[in-house]
PDB file of C-alpha atoms and ligand atoms in Angstrom:
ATOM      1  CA  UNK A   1      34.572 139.628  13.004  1.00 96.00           C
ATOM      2  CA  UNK A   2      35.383 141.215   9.494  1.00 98.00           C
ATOM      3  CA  UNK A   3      37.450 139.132   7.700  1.00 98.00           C
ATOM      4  CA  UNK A   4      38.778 141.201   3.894  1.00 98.00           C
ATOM      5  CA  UNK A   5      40.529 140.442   0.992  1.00 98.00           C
ATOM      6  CA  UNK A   6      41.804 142.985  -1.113  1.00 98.00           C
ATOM      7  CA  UNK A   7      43.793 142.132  -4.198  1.00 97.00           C
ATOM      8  CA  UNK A   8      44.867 139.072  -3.291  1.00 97.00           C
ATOM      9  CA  UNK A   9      46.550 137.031  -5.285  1.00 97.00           C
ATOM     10  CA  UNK A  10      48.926 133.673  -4.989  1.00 97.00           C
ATOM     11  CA  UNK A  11      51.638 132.322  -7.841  1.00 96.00           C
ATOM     12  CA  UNK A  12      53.037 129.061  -7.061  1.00 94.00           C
ATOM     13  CA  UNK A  13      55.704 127.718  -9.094  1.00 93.00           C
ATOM     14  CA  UNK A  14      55.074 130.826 -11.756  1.00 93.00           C
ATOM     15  CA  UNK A  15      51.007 129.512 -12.074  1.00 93.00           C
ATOM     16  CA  UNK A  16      48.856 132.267 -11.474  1.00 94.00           C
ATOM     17  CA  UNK A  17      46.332 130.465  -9.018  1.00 95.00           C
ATOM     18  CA  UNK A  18      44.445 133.112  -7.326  1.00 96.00           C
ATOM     19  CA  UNK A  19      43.874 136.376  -9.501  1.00 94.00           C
ATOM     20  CA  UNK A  20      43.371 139.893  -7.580  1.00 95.00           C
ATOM     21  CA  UNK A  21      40.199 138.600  -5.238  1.00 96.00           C
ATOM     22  CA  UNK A  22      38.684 141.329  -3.160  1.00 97.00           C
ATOM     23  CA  UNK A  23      35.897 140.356  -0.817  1.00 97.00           C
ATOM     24  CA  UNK A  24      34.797 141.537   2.750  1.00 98.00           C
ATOM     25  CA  UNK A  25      33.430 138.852   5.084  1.00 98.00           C
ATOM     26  CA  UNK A  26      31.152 140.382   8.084  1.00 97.00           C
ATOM     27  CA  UNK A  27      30.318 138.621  11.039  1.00 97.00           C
ATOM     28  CA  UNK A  28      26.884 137.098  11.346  1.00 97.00           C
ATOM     29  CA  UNK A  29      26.765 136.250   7.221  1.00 97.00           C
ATOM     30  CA  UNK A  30      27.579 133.423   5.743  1.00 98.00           C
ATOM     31  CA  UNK A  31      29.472 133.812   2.406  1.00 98.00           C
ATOM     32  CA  UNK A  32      30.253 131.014  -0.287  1.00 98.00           C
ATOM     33  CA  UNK A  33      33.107 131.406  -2.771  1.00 97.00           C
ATOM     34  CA  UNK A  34      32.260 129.312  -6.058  1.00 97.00           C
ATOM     35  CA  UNK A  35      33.654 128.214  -9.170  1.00 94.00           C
ATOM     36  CA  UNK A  36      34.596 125.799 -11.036  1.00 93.00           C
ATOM     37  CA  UNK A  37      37.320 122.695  -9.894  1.00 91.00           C
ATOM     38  CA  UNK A  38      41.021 124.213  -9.525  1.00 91.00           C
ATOM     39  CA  UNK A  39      39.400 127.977  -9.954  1.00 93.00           C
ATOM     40  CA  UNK A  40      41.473 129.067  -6.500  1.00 95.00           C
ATOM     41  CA  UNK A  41      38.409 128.258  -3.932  1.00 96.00           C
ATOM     42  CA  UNK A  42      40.563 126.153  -1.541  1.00 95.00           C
ATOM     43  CA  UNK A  43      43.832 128.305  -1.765  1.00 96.00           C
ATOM     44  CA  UNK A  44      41.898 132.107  -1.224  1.00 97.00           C
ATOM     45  CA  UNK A  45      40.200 130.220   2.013  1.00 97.00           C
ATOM     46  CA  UNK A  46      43.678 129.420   3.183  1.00 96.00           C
ATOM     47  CA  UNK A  47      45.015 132.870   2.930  1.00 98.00           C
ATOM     48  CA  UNK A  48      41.358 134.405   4.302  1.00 98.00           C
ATOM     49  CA  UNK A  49      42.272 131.991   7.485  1.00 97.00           C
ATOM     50  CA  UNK A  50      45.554 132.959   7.870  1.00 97.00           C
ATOM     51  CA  UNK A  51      47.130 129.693   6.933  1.00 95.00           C
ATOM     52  CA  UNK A  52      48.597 130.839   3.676  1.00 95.00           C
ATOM     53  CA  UNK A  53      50.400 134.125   2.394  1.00 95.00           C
ATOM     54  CA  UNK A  54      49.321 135.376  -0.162  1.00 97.00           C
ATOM     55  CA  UNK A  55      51.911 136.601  -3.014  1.00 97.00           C
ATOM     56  CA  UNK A  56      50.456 139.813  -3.057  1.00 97.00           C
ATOM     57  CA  UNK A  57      47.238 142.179  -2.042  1.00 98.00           C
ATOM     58  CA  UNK A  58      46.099 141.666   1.899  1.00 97.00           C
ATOM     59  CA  UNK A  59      44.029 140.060   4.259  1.00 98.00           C
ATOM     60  CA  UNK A  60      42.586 142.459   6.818  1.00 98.00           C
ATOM     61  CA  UNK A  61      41.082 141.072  10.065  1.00 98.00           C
ATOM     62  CA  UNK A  62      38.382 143.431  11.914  1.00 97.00           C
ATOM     63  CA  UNK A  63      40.507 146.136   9.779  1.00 97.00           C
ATOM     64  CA  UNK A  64      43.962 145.229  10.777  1.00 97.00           C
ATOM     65  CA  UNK A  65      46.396 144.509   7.947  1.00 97.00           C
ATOM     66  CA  UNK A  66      47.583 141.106   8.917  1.00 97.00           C
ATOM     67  CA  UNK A  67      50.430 140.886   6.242  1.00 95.00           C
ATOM     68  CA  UNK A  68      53.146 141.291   8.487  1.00 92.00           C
ATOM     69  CA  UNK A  69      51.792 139.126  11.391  1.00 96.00           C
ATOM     70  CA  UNK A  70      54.189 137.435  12.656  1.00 94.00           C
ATOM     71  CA  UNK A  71      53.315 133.400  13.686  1.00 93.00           C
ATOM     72  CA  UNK A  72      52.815 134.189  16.936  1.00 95.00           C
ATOM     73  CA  UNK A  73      50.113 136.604  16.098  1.00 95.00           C
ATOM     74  CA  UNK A  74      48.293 134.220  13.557  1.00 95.00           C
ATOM     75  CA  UNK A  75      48.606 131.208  16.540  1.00 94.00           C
ATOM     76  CA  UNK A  76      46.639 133.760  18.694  1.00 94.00           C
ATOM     77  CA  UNK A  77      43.864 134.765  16.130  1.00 96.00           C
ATOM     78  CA  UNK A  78      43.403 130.736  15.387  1.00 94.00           C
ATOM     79  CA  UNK A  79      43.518 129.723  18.993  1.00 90.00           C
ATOM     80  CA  UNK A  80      41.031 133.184  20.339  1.00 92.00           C
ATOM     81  CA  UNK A  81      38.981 133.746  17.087  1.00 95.00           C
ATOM     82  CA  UNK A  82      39.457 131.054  14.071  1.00 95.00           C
ATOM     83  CA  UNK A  83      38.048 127.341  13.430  1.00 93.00           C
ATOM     84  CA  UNK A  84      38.411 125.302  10.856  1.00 92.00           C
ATOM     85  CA  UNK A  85      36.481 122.379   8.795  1.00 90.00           C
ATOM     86  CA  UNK A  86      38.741 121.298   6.141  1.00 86.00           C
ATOM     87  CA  UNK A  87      38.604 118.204   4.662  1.00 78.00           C
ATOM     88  CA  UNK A  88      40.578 116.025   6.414  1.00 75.00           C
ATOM     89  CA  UNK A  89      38.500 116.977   9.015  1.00 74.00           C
ATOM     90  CA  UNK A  90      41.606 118.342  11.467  1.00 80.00           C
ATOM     91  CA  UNK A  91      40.251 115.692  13.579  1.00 88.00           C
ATOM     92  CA  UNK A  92      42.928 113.816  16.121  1.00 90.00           C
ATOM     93  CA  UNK A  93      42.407 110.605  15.702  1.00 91.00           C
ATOM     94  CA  UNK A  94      44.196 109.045  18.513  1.00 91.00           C
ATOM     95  CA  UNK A  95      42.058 111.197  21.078  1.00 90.00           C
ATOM     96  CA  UNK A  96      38.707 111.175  22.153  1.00 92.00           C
ATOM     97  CA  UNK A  97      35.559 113.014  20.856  1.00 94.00           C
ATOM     98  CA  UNK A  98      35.353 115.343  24.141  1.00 92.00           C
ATOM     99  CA  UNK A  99      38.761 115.689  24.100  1.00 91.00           C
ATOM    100  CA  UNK A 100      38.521 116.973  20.071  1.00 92.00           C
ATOM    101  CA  UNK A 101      35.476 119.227  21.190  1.00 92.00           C
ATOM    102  CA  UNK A 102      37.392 121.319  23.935  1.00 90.00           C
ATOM    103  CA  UNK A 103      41.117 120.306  23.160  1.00 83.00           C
ATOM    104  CA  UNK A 104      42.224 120.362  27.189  1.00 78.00           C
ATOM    105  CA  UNK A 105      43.043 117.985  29.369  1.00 72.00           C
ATOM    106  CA  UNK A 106      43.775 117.627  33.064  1.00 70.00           C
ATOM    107  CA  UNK A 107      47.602 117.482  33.651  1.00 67.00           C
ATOM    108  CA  UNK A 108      47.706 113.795  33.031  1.00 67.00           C
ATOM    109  CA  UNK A 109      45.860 113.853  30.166  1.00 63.00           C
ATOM    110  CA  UNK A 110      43.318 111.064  32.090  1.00 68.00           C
ATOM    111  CA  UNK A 111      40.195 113.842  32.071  1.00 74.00           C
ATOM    112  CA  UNK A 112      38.574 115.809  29.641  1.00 75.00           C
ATOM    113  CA  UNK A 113      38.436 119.508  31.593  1.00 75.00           C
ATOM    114  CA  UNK A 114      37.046 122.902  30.285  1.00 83.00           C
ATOM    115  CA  UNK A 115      33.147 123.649  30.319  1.00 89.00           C
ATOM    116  CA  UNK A 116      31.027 121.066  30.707  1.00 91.00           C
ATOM    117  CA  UNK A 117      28.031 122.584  29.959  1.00 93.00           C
ATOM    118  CA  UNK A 118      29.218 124.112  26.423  1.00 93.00           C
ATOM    119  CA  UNK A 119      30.197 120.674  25.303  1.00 94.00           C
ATOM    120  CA  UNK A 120      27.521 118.698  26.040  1.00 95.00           C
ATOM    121  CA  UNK A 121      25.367 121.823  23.632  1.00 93.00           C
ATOM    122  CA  UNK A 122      27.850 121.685  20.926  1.00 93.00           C
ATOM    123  CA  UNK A 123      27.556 117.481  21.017  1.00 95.00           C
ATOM    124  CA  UNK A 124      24.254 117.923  20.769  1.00 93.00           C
ATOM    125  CA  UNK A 125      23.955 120.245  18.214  1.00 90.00           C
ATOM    126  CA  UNK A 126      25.941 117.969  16.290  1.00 90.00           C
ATOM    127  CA  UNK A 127      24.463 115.245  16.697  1.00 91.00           C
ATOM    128  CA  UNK A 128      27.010 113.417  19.096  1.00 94.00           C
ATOM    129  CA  UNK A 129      25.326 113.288  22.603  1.00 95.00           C
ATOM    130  CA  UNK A 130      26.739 110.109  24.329  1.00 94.00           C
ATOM    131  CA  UNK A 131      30.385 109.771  21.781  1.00 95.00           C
ATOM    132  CA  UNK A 132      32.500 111.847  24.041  1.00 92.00           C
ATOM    133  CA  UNK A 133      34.867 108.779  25.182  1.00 92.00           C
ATOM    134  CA  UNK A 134      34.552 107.021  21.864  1.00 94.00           C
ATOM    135  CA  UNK A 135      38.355 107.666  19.888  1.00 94.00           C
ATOM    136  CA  UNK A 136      37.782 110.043  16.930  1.00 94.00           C
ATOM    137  CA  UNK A 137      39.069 107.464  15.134  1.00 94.00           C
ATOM    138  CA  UNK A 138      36.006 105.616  14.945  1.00 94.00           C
ATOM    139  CA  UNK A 139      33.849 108.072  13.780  1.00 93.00           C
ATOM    140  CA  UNK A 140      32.303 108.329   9.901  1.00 89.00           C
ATOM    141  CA  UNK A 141      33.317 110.912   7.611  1.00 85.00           C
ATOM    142  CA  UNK A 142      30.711 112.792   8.011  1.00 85.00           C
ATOM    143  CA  UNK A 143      30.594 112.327  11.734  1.00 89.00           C
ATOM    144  CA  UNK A 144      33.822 113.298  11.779  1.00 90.00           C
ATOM    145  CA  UNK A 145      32.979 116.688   9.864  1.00 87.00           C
ATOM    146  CA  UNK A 146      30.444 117.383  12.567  1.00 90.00           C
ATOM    147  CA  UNK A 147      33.200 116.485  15.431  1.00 93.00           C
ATOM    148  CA  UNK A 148      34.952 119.358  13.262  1.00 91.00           C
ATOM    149  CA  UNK A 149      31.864 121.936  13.762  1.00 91.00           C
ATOM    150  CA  UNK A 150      31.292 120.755  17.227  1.00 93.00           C
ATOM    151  CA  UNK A 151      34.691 122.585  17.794  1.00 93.00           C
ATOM    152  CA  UNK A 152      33.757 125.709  16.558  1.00 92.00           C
ATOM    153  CA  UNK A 153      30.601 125.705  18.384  1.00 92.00           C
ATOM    154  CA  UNK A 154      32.293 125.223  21.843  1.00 93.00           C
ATOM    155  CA  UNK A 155      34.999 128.114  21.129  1.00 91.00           C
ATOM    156  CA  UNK A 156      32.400 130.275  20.054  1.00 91.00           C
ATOM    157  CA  UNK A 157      34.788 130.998  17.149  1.00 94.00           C
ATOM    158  CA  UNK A 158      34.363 134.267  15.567  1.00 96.00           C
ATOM    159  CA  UNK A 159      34.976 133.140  11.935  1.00 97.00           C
ATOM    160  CA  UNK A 160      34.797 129.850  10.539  1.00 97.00           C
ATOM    161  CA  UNK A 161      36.908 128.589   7.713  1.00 97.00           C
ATOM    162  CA  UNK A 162      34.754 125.640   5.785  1.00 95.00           C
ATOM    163  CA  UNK A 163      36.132 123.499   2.359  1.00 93.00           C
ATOM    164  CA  UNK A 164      33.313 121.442   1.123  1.00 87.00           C
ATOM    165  CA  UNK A 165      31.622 120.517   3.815  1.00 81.00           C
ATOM    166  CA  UNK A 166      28.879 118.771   2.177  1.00 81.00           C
ATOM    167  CA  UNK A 167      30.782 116.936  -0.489  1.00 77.00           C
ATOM    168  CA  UNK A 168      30.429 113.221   0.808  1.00 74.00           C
ATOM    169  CA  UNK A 169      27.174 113.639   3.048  1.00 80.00           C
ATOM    170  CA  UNK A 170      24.012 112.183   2.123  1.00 82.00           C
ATOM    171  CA  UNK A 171      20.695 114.303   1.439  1.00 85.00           C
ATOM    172  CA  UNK A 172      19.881 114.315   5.493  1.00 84.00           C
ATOM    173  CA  UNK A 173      23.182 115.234   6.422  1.00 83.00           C
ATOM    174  CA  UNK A 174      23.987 117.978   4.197  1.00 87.00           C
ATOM    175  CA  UNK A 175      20.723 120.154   5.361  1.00 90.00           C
ATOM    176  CA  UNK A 176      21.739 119.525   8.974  1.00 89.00           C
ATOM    177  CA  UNK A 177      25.462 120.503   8.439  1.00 89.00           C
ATOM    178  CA  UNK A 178      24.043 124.069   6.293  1.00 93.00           C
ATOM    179  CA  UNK A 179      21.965 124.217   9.138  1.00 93.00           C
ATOM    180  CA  UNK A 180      24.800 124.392  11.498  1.00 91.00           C
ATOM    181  CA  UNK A 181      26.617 126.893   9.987  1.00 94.00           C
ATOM    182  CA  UNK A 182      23.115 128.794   9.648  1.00 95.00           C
ATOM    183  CA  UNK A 183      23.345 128.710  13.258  1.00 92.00           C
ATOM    184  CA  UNK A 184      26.879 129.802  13.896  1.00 93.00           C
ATOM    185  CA  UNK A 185      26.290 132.690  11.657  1.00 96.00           C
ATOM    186  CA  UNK A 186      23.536 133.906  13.944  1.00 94.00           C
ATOM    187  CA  UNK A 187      25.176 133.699  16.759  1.00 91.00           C
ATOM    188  CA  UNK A 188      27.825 136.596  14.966  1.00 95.00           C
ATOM    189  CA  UNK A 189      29.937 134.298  13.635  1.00 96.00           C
ATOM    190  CA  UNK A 190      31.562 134.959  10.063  1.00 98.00           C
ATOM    191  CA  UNK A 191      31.290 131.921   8.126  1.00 98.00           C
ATOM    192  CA  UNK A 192      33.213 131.752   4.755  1.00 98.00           C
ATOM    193  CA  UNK A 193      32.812 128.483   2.799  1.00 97.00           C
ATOM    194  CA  UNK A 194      33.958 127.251   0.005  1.00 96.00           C
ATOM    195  CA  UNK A 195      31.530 125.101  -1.885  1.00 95.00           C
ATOM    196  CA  UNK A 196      30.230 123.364  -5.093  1.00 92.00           C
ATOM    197  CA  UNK A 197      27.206 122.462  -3.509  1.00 91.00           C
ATOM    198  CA  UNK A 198      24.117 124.556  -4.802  1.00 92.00           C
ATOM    199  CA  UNK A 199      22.345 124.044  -1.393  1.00 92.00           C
ATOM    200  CA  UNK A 200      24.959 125.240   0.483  1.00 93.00           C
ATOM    201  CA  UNK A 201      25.280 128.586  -1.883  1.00 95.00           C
ATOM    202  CA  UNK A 202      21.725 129.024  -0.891  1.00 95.00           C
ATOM    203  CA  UNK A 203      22.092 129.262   2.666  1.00 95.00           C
ATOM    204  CA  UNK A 204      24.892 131.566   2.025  1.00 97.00           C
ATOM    205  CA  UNK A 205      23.987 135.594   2.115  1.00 97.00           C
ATOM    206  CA  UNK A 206      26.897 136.261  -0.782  1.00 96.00           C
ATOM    207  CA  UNK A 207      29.222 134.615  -2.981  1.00 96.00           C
ATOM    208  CA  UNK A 208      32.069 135.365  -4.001  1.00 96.00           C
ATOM    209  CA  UNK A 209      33.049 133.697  -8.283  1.00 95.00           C
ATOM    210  CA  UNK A 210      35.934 132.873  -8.761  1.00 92.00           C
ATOM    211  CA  UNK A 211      37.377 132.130 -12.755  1.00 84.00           C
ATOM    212  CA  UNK A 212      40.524 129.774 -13.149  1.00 76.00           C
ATOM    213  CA  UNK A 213      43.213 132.048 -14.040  1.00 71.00           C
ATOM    214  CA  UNK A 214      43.836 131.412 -17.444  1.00 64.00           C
ATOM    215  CA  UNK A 215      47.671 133.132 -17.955  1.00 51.00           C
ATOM    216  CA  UNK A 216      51.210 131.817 -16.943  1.00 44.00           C
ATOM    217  CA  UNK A 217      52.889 134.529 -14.659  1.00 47.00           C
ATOM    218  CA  UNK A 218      56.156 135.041 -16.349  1.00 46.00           C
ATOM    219  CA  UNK A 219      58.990 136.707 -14.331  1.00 44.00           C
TER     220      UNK A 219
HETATM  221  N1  LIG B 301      50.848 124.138  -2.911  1.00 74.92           N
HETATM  222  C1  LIG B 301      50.514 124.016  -4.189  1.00 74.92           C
HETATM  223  N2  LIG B 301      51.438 123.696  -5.108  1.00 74.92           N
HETATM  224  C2  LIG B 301      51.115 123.614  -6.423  1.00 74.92           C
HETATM  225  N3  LIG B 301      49.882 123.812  -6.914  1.00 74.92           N
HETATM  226  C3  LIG B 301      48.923 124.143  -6.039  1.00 74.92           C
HETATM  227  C4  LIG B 301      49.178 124.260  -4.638  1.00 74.92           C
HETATM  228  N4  LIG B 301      48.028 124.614  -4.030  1.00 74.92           N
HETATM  229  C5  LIG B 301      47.091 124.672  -5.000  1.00 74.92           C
HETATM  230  N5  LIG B 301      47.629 124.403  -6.199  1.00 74.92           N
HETATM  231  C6  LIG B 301      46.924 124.387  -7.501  1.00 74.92           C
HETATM  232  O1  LIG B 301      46.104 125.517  -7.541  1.00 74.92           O
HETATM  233  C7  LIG B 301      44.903 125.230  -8.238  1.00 74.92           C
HETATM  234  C8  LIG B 301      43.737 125.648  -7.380  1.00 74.92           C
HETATM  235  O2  LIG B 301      43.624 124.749  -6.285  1.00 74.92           O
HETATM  236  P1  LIG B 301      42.476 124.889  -5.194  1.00 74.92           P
HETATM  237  O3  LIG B 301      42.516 123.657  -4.374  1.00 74.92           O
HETATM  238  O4  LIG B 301      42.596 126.191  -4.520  1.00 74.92           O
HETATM  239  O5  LIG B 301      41.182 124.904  -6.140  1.00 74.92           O
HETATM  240  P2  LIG B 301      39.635 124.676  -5.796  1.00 74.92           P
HETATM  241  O6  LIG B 301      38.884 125.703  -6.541  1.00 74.92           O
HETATM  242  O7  LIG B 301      39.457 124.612  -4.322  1.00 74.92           O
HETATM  243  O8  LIG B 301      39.398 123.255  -6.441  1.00 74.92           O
HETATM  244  P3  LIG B 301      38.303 122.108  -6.115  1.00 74.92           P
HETATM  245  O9  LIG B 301      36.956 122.736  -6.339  1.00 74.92           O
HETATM  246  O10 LIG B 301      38.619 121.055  -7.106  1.00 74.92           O
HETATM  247  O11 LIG B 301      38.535 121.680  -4.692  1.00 74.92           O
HETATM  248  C9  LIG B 301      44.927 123.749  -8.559  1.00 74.92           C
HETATM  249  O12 LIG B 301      45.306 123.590  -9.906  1.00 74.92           O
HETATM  250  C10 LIG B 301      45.980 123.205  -7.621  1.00 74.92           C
HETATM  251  O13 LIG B 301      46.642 122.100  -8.164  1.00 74.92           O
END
């Protein structure tokens, strides 16, 4: 999936905070954006995943001008196409792993349902074999940040839509979580992170700089 930026740019409260970023995303790469702290890494992910507007310039998905999607379009493209690793995870704590993995349950919410087989890869992939009843709660940060890819692996999510993902994982960790995201890049998937983390900029085919808009907007 090609996700595209062209001119975008956000003003919040008259602060310039993202300045006229263009960038095209293909599926099967992995692409970092960098920069320093408060540089507009965070925000321009948002609007590239559809979970901010931007104030002005595009987003295109696969081509298609999203900029007057309306949120029943976006709910589709994050439900059919999108996953997320932020970080606060977007774990629910009060559920269990499986259930955070494929996000269905049978009508009375006793039994995880939905493919079997494609959870128990994505667990393992991760690193989670054996949690699937355990309550997300319970889980380290980090584990919980896997949970999070363990999603995307089960949808087969087209693109992926990553904030620091290393930032509070030891040595061990952090090559197995770039090596995740290797992995979901070869199976097609676009994978956009943004990252301070020179490791993770390696694994990544491009990255996009960012520069910390220096002017006030006025008007
Ligand atoms: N909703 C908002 N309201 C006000 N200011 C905001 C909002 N969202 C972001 N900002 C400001 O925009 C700037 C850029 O934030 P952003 O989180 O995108 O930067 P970043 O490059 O990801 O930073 P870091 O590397 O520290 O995570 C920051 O100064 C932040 O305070």
């Amino acid at each position: 999936m090609k996700i595209e930026a062209e001119a975008v740019s956000v003003v919040i409260d008259g602060r310039q905070i993202v300045q006229q970023a263009s960038l095209v995303c293909e599926g099967g790469t992995m692409t970092a954006l960098v920069g320093p702290s408060g540089c507009g890494k965070t925000t321009l992910l948002h609007c590239l995943g559809l979970l901010q507007q931007p104030s002005s310039g595009r987003v295109l998905v696969d081509g298609v001008d999203t900029t007057g999607w309306k949120a029943g379009q976006r709910r589709r493209f994050w439900k059919d196409s999108g996953a997320f690793v932020l970080q606060d995870y977007g774990v629910m704590e009060e559920e269990s792993v499986a259930f955070n993995v494929v996000m269905k349950a049978s009508v009375f919410g006793s039994k995880v349902v939905g493919d079997q087989a494609a959870l128990a890869e994505a667990l393992e992939l991760t690193g989670l074999t054996g949690r699937d009843n355990e309550l997300a709660a319970h889980l380290s940060g980090g584990e919980k940040q896997r949970l999070s890819i363990a999603r995307a692996i089960y949808k087969n999510a087209k693109a992926v839509f990553v904030d620091e993902p290393t930032a509070s994982l030891d040595e061990g960790n952090r090559t197995r979580v770039i090596d995740l995201f290797r992995n979901l890049a070869t199976r097609g998937c676009t994978v956009i992170v943004a990252t301070h983390d020179d490791e993770m900029m390696a694994a990544c085919d491009t990255r996009h700089s960012l520069t910390r808009p220096a002017e006030l907007v006025t008007n």
